[in-house]
PDB file of C-alpha atoms in Angstrom:
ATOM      1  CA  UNK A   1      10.816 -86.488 147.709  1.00  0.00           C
ATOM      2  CA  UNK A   2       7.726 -88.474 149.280  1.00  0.00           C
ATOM      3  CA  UNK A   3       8.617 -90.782 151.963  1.00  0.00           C
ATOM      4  CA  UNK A   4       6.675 -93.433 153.141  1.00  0.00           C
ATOM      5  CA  UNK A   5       7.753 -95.224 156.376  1.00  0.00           C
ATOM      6  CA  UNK A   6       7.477 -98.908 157.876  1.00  0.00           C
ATOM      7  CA  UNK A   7       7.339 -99.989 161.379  1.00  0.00           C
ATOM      8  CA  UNK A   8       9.211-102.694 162.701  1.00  0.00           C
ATOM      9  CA  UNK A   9      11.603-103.161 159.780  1.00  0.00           C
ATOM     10  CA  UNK A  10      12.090-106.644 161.384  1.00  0.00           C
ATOM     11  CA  UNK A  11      10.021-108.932 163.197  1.00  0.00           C
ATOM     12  CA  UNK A  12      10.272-112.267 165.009  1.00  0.00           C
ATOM     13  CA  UNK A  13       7.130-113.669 166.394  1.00  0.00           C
ATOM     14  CA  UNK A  14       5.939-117.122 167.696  1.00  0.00           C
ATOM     15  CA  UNK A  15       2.896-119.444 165.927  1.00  0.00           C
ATOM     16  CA  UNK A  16      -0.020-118.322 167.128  1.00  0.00           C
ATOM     17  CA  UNK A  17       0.205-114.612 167.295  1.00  0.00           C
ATOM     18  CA  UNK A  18      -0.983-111.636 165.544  1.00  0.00           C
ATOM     19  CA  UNK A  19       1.841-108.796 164.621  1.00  0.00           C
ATOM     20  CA  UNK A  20       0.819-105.678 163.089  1.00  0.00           C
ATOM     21  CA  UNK A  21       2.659-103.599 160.807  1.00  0.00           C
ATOM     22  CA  UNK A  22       2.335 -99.909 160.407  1.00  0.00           C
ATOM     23  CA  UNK A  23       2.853 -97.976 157.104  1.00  0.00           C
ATOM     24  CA  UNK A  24       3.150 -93.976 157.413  1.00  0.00           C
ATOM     25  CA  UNK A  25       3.427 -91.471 154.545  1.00  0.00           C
ATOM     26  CA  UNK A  26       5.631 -88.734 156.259  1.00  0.00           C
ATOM     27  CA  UNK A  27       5.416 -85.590 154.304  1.00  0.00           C
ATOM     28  CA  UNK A  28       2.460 -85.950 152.192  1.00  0.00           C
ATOM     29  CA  UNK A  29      -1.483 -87.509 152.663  1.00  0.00           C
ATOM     30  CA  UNK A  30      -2.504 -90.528 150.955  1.00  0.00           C
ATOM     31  CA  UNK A  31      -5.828 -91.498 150.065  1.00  0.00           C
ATOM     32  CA  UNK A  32      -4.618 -94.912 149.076  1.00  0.00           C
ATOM     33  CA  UNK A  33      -2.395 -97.235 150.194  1.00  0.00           C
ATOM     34  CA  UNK A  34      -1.377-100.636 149.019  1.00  0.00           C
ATOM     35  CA  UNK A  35       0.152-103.881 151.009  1.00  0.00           C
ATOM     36  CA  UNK A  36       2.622-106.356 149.343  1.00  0.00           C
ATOM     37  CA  UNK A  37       4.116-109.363 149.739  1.00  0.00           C
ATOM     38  CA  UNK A  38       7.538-110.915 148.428  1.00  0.00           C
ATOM     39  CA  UNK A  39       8.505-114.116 149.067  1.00  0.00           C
ATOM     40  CA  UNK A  40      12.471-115.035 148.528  1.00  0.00           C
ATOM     41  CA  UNK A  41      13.421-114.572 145.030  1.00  0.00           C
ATOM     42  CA  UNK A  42       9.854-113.988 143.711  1.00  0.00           C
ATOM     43  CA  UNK A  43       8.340-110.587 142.655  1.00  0.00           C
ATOM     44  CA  UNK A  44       5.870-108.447 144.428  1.00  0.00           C
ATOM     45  CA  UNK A  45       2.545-109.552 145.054  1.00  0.00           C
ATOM     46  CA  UNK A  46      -0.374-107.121 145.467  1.00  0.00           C
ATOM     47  CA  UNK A  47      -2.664-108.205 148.230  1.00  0.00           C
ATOM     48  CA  UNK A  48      -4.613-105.387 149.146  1.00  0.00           C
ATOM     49  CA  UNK A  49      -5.902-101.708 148.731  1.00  0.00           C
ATOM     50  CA  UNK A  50      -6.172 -99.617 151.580  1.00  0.00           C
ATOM     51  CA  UNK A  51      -8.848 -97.144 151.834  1.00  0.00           C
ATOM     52  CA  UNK A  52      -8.834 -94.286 154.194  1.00  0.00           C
ATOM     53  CA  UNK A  53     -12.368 -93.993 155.912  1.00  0.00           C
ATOM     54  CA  UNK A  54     -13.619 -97.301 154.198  1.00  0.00           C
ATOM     55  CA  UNK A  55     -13.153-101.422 153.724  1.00  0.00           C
ATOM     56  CA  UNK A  56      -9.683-102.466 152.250  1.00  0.00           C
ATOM     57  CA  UNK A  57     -10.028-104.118 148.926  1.00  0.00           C
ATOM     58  CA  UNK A  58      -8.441-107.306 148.720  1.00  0.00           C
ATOM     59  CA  UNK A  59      -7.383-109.487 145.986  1.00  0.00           C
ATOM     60  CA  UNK A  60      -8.238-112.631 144.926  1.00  0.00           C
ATOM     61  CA  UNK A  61      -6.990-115.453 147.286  1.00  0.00           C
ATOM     62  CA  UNK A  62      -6.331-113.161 149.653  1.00  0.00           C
ATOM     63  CA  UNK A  63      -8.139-113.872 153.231  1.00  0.00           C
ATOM     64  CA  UNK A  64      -8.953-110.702 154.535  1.00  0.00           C
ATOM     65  CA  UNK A  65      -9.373-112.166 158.082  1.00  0.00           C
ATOM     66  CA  UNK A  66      -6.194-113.762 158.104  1.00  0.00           C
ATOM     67  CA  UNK A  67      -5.166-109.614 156.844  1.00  0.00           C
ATOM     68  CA  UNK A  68      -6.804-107.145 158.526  1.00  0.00           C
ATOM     69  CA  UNK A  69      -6.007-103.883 157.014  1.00  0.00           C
ATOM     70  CA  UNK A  70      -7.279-100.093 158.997  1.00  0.00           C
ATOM     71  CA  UNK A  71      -6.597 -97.116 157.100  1.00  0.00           C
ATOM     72  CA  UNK A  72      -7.665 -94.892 159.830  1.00  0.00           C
ATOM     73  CA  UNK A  73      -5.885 -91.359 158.801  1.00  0.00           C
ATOM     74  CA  UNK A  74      -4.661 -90.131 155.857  1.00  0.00           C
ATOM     75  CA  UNK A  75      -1.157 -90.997 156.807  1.00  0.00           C
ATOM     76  CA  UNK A  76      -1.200 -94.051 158.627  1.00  0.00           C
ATOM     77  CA  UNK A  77      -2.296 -97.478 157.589  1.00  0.00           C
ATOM     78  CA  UNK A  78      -1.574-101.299 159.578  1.00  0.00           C
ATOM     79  CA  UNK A  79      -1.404-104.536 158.047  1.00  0.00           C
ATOM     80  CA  UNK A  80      -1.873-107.223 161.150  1.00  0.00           C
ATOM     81  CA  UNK A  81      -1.077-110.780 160.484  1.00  0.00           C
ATOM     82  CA  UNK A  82      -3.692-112.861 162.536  1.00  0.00           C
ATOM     83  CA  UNK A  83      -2.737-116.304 164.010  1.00  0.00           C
ATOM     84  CA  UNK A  84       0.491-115.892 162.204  1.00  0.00           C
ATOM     85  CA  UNK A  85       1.965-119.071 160.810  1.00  0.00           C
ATOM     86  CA  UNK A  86       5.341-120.072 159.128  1.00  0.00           C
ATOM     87  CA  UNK A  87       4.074-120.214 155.730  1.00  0.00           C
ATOM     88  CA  UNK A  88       3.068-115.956 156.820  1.00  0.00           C
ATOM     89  CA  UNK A  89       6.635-115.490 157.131  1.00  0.00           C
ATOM     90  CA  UNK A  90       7.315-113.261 154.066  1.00  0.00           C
ATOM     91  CA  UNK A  91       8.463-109.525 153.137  1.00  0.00           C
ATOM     92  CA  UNK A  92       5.513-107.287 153.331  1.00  0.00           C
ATOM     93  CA  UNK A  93       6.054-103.864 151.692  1.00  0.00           C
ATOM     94  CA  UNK A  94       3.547-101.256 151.963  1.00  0.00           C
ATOM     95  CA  UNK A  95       3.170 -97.852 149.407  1.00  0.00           C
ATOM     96  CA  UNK A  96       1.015 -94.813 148.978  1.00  0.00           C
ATOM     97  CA  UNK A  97      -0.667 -92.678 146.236  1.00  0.00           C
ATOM     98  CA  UNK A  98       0.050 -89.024 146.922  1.00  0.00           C
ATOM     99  CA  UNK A  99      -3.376 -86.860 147.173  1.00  0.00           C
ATOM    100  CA  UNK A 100      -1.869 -84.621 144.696  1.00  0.00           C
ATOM    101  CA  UNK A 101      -3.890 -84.634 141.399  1.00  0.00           C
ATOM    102  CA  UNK A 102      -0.599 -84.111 139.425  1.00  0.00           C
ATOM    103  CA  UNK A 103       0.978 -87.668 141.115  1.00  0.00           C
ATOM    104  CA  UNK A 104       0.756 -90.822 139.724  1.00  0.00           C
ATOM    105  CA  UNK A 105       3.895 -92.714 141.641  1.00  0.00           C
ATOM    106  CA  UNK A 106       3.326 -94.725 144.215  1.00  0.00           C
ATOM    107  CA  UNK A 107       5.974 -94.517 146.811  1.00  0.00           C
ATOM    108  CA  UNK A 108       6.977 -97.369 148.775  1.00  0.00           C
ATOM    109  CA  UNK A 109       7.730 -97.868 152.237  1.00  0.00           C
ATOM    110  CA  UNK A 110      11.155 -99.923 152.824  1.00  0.00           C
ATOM    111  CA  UNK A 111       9.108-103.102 154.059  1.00  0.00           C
ATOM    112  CA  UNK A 112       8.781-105.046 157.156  1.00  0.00           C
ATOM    113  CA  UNK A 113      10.611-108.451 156.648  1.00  0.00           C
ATOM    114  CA  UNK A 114       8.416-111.012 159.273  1.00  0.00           C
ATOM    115  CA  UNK A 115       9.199-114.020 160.809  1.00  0.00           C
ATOM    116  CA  UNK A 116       7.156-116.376 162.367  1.00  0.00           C
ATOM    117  CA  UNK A 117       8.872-119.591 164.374  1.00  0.00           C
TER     118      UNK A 117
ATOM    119  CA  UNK B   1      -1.917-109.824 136.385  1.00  0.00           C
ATOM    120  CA  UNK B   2       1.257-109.219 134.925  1.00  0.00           C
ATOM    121  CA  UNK B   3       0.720-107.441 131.400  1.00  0.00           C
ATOM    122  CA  UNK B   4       4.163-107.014 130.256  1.00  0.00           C
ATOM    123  CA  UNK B   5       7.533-109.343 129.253  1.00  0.00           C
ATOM    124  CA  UNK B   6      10.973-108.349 130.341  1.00  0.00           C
ATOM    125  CA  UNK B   7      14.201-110.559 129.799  1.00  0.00           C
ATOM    126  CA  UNK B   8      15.272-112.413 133.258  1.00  0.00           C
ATOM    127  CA  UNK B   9      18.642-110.681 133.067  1.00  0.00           C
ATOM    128  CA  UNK B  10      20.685-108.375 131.445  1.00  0.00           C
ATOM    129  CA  UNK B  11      24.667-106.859 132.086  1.00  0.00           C
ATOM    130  CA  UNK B  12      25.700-103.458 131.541  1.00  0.00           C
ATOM    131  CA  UNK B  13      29.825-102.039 131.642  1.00  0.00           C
ATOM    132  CA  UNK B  14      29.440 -99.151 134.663  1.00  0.00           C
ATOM    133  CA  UNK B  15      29.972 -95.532 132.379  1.00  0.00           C
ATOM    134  CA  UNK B  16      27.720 -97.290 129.928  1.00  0.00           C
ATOM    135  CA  UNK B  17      24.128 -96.717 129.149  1.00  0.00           C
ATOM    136  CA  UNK B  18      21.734 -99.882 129.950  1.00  0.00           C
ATOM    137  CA  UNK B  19      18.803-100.190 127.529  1.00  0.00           C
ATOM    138  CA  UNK B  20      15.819-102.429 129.276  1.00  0.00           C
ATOM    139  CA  UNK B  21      13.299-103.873 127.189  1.00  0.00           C
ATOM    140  CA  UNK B  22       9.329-104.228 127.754  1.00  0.00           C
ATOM    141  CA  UNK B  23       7.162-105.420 125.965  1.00  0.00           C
ATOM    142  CA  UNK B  24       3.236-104.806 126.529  1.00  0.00           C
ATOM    143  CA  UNK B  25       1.096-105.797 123.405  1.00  0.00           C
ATOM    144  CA  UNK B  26      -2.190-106.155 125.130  1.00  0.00           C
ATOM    145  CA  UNK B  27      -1.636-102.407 126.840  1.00  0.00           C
ATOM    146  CA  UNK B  28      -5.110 -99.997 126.423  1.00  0.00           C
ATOM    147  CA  UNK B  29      -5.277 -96.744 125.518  1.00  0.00           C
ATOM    148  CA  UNK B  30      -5.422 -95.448 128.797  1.00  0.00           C
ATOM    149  CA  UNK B  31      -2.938 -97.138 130.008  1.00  0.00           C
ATOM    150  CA  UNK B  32       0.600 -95.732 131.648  1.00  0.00           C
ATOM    151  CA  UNK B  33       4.242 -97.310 131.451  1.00  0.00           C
ATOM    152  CA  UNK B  34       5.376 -97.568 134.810  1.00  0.00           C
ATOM    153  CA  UNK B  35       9.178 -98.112 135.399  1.00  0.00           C
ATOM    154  CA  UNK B  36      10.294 -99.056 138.851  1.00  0.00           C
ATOM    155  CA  UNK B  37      13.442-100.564 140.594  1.00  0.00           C
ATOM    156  CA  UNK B  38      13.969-102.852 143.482  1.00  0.00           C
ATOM    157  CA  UNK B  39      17.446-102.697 145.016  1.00  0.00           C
ATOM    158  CA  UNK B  40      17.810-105.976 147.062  1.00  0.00           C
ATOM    159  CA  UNK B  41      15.412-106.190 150.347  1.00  0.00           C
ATOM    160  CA  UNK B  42      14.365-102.749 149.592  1.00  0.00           C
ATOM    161  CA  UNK B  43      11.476-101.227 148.533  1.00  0.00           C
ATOM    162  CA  UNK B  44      10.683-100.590 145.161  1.00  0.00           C
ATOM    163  CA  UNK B  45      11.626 -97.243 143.743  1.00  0.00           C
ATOM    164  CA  UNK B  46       9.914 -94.911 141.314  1.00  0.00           C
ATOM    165  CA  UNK B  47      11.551 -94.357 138.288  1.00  0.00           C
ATOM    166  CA  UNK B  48       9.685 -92.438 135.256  1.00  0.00           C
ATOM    167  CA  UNK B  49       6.623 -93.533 133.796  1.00  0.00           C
ATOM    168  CA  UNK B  50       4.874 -92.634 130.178  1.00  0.00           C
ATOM    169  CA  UNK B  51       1.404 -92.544 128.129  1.00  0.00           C
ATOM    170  CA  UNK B  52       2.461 -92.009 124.637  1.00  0.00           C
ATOM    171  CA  UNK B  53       5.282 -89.853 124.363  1.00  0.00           C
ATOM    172  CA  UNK B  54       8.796 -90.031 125.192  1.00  0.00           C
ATOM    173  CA  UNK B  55       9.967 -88.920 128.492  1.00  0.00           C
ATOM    174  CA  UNK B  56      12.976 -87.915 130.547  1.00  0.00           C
ATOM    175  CA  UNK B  57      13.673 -87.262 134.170  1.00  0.00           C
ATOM    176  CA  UNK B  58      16.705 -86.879 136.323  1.00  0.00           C
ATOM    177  CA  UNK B  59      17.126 -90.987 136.948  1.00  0.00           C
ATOM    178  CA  UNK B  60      16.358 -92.166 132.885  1.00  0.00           C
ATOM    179  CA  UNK B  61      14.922 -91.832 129.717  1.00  0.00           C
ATOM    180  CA  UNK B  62      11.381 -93.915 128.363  1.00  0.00           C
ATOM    181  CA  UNK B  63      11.177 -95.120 124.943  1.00  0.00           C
ATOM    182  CA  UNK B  64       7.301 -96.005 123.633  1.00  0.00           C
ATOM    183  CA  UNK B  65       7.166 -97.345 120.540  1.00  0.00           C
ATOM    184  CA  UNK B  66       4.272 -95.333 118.591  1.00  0.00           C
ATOM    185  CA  UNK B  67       1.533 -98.308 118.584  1.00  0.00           C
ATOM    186  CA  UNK B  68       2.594 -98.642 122.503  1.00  0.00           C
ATOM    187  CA  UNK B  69       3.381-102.144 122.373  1.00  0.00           C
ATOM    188  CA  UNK B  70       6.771-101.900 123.836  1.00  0.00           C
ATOM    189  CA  UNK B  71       9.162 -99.253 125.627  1.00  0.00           C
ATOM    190  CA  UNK B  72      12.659 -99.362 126.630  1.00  0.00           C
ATOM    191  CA  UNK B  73      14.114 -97.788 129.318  1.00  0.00           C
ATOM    192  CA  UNK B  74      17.206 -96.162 129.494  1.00  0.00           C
ATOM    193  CA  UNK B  75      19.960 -95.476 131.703  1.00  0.00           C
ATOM    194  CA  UNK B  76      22.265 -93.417 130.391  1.00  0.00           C
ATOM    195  CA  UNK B  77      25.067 -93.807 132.201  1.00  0.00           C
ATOM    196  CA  UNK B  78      24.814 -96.688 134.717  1.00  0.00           C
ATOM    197  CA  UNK B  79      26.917 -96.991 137.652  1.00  0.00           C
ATOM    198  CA  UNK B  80      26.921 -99.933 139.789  1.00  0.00           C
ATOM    199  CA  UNK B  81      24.410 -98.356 142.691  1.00  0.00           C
ATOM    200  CA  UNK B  82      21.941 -99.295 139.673  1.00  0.00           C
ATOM    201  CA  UNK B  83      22.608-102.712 139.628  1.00  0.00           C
ATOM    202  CA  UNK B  84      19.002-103.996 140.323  1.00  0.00           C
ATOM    203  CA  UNK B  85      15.645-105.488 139.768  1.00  0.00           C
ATOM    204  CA  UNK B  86      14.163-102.916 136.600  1.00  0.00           C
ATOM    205  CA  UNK B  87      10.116-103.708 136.519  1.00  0.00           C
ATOM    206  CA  UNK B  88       8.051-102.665 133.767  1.00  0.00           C
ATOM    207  CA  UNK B  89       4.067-102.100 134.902  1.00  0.00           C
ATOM    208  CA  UNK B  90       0.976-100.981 133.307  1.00  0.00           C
ATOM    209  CA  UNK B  91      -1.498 -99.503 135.041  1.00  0.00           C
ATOM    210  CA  UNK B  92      -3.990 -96.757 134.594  1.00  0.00           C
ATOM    211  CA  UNK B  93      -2.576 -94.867 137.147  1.00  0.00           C
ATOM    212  CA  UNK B  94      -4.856 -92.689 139.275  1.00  0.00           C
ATOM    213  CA  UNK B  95      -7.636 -93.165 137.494  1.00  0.00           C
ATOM    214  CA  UNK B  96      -9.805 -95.905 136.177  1.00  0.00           C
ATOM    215  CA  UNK B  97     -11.403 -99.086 138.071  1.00  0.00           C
ATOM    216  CA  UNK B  98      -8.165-100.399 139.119  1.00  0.00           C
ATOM    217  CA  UNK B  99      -7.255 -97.032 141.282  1.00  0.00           C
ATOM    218  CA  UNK B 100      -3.682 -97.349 140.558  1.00  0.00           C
ATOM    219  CA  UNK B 101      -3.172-100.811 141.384  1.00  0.00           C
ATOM    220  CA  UNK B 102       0.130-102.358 140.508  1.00  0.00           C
ATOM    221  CA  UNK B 103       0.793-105.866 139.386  1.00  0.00           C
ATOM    222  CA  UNK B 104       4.442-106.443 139.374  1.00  0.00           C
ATOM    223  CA  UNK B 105       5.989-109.342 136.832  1.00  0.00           C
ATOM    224  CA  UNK B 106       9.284-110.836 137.496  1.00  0.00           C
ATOM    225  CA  UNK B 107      11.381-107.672 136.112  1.00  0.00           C
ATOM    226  CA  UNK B 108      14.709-107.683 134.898  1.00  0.00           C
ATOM    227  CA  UNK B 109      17.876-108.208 136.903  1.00  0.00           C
ATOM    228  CA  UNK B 110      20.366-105.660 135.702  1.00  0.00           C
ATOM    229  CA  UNK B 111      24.130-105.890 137.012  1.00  0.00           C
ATOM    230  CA  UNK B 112      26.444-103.306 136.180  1.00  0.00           C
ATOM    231  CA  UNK B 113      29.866-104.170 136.208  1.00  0.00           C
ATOM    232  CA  UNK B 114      33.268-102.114 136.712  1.00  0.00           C
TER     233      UNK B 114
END
């Protein structure tokens, strides 16, 4: 099956600081990608679309300088956190649409759980 | 936004088959029944998904009512690696404005028991 990777799975990082997050599809290209968030307990919550070649599409009440997306291949897209704060400290889970006309699963990567102290 | 309502919980004996509600009255014709599963601190997992017709796959069966305003998903025989959050989604998939955009409700904790 399609696997989509996340790098780091964990993350520690001080006030202040940007991390970035890379999300990979591994055996397949995707012209899409989508970041998520999940706080403890809660569901998933869609924050943006990621684009290969073009601007991310965020949604609303989402600060897209605060979450600067590149989708710069067709397997690899980054989430960075900028200025990361405690309140930034979350689960963020990335997935992928396969290019294949006959897909319409996304498959999720197994999320980068991040920290900020 | 969320488009669908799913109980908070449900139980299910292990060996027996869990039945998970959904129900999605505002759904549009182009619309698709997505079924996924989060497993704790995981990432979600693709399960089956449906326009109008029944459907089966390896993992579990989808049940669509014939005005589409509710499904059920079934696992016929659970076992307790399926104890999980079940999440019902609609979405128009690949296509439409939306691009295949998924907006996740709260989902239904299922716990199988031995």
């Amino acid at each position: 099956g399609a696997v989509v990777s996340q790098h780091p799975s964990r993350v520690i990082c001080k006030s202040g600081t940007s991390v970035k997050i890379e999300c990979r599809s591994l055996d397949f290209q995707a012209t899409t990608m989508f970041w998520y968030r999940q706080f403890p307990k809660k569901s998933l919550m869609l924050m943006a679309t990621s684009n290969e070649g073009s601007k991310a599409t965020y949604e609303q009440g989402v600060e897209k300088d605060k979450f600067l997306i590149n989708h710069a291949s067709l397997t690899l897209s980054t989430l960075t956190v900028t200025s990361a704060h405690p309140e930034d400290s979350s689960f963020y889970i990335c997935s992928a649409l396969s290019l294949a006309a006959s897909t319409y699963e996304q498959y999720f990567g197994p999320g980068t759980r991040l920290t900020v102290t | 936004d969320a488009k669908t309502t799913q109980p908070t919980s449900m139980d299910c004996a292990e060996g027996r088959a869990a039945n998970l509600p959904c129900n999605h009255s505002t759904i549009s014709g182009n619309e698709y029944v997505y079924w996924y599963r989060q497993i704790h601190s995981q990432g979600p997992q693709y399960i089956i998904h449906g326009l109008k017709n029944n459907e089966t796959n390896e993992m579990a069966s989808l049940i669509i009512t014939e005005d589409r305003k509710s499904s059920t998903l079934i696992l016929p025989h659970a076992t307790l690696r399926d104890t999980a959050v079940y999440y019902c989604i609609v979405s128009y998939g690949r296509g439409g404005s939306t691009l295949g955009r998924l907006y996740f409700g709260r989902g239904t904790q299922l716990t199988v028991w031995p």
